[in-house]
Amino acid sequence: MSFSLHGIGVSKGIAIGKVHIINHDPVEVNEYCVPTLHLDKEVARFENALATARQQLLSIRDRIPKDATVDIAAFIDAHLLMLDDSLLTRVPIDLIHEHQCNAEWALKMQCDSIIQIFEGMEDPYLSARKNDIAQVVTRIQRILHGYTDIEFEPVEAELANTIVLADDLSPADTIFMQHHGILAFATEYGGTTSHTAILARSLGIPAIVGLRRAHPYIQPDDTVIVDGFAGVIFVSPDERSLRYYRMRQREEKRYRAALSKIKTAPTMTRDGTPITLHVNIEFPEDMAAVKRVGGDGIGLYRTEFLFMNRQTLPDEEEHFDAYSRVIRALKGRPVTIRTLDMGADKQVVDSRFHGGSSVTNPALGLRAIRLCLKAPKLFKPQLRAILRASALGQVRMMIPMVCGLQELVQVRNIVEEIRTELSIQSLKFNPDMPFGVMVEVPAMAICTDLVAPYVDFLSVGTNDLIQYTLAIDRGDEAVNYLYDPLHPAVLRLIKMSIDGATKVGKPISMCGEMASDSRYVRLLLGLGLRSFSVNPEAFLEIKKIINNSNMKGLARFAKKILKTSSQADIADLLETINA
Ligand code: PEP
Ligand code: MG
């Protein structure tokens, strides 16, 4: 029987294929007593499970592609080491004998006590190791429970050409899956501007989030159609639907091909206002997509992805190497390297530095620049690498999540120290490298005119600006309905930022996802924005709209919208400008 399920379409595109289900749900642990006579058998069952877990990990490690961009092997090796540790191999056996309990129960007792010890540790790195323990234990519990699959592992071979259905996916999972050639994904949780959704758009993978309770209705290998435009998944579609969606796929392809004709055209409104249009990237590998669309600069390079899916921190040389690759590919065009924005939904290097899942409200906690200023071990190698890279091309450095001048002064002082260090070491850097700041905390938007004189450029990060202005978690589908770029408060803050920067003659851009949404381009032009940085998939579409717009009248429209209180009226006005 064919039917459809509805969620939130977060990455446009259509995919047709077989479902691959990823289940992160914890296994239910049964607890029962084992008669003395059967204790040896129970121990043997546990030891077999350990051996199977080891085999699974080895087989996963063998299948890591040679060209993997992330240190997957180190991640698997850490789990293999844990499987050799007596804490997980010997102690549960002692517990089986001591309490005459089943293997699952013994393992659970031991896992709980290890995790308790780790949680009590002062050192945030060690405290965060509990995630690894939990993952290894879950693997063994699943085997004891009788699951024969090797569970979701990023290097799962069967991912190619499938449509992944999962409860939730981290940005790290998404990178792994893209590497393995998935066609699309759908999750039960997640919001429009979660980093997972942003990655999907950036990687061009059709995606739907917020498909609550989809799991019971969809089976592995079911054929589905993912409509990332409408946020609908069609399960076991009939021939007519398949024909219709195949036709839509062909149309989409034709539309993309037609768009590529404007690749080399300048970005300029019909009445001659030049607009800067740059691209957002996450990896040096994204430069291929930038080249494909003809992007002539990077307005946001999210460097935190260098920290994901690995157990060790990248050192200065690794940073430098990544930045150099981007700079070389740009051939003299500008790149805006944003310093590490780790924390909240970007849990990287096992959240070792930001308290991980034990933090009640990570989006308001030690994230981005707050974390970097607290952890020089993270920050300094990156700053050194950015400064050194500045000698190779047009590099600009941008600081995320700043909420006031004080943080900027602190960063400037560290940068100054590093410059002195580099000079002493006779290492080259650009002493005039532009230094910029993101406007993504309401405090910063309100005070843009006060902060702008101290920086060389600014960029509005609407993903966070909206989250913090409207007090809604950008990754939570339950409040996604409130996530509205057209909320008068958001529009007023954007206007304040643009005016504040312009007043003191500082360039301001927008690199949040609002800039990548074709519906808002004319409104943003009307609000005075002259520089956009967008994801590679949206680039040509945004360029087309800019090139088809007349500045005349847009400022008046924007003014009218700023004075409108009802969101429905704002949407109507927007339709008029977009007509
Ligand atoms: C933003 O907040 O708009 C932004 C561009 O940063 P990120 O999405 O990486 O938080
Ligand atoms: Mg942000």
Coordinates of C-alpha atoms and ligand atoms in Angstrom, one line a residue, residues 195 198 300 302 304 338 341 346 367 400-401 438 440 461-465 467-468 474 511-512, ligand 2:
H195 CA 23.7 22.3 11.3
I198 CA 22.6 23.3 6.6
L300 CA 32.0 31.9 5.5
R302 CA 33.0 27.0 8.9
E304 CA 34.7 23.4 13.0
R338 CA 35.6 31.8 10.7
D341 CA 32.4 27.6 16.4
K346 CA 28.2 20.8 16.7
R367 CA 30.1 27.8 22.6
P400 CA 31.6 33.9 15.8
M401 CA 29.0 34.5 18.5
M438 CA 29.6 37.8 13.1
E440 CA 24.4 36.5 15.5
G461 CA 24.4 35.0 11.0
T462 CA 20.7 34.7 10.9
N463 CA 20.6 31.1 11.9
D464 CA 21.7 32.0 15.4
L465 CA 20.3 35.5 15.4
Q467 CA 17.4 31.3 17.4
Y468 CA 18.5 33.8 20.1
R474 CA 17.2 25.9 15.9
C511 CA 26.1 34.4 5.7
G512 CA 23.1 32.9 7.6
Ligands
MG2 MG 26.0 30.8 13.9

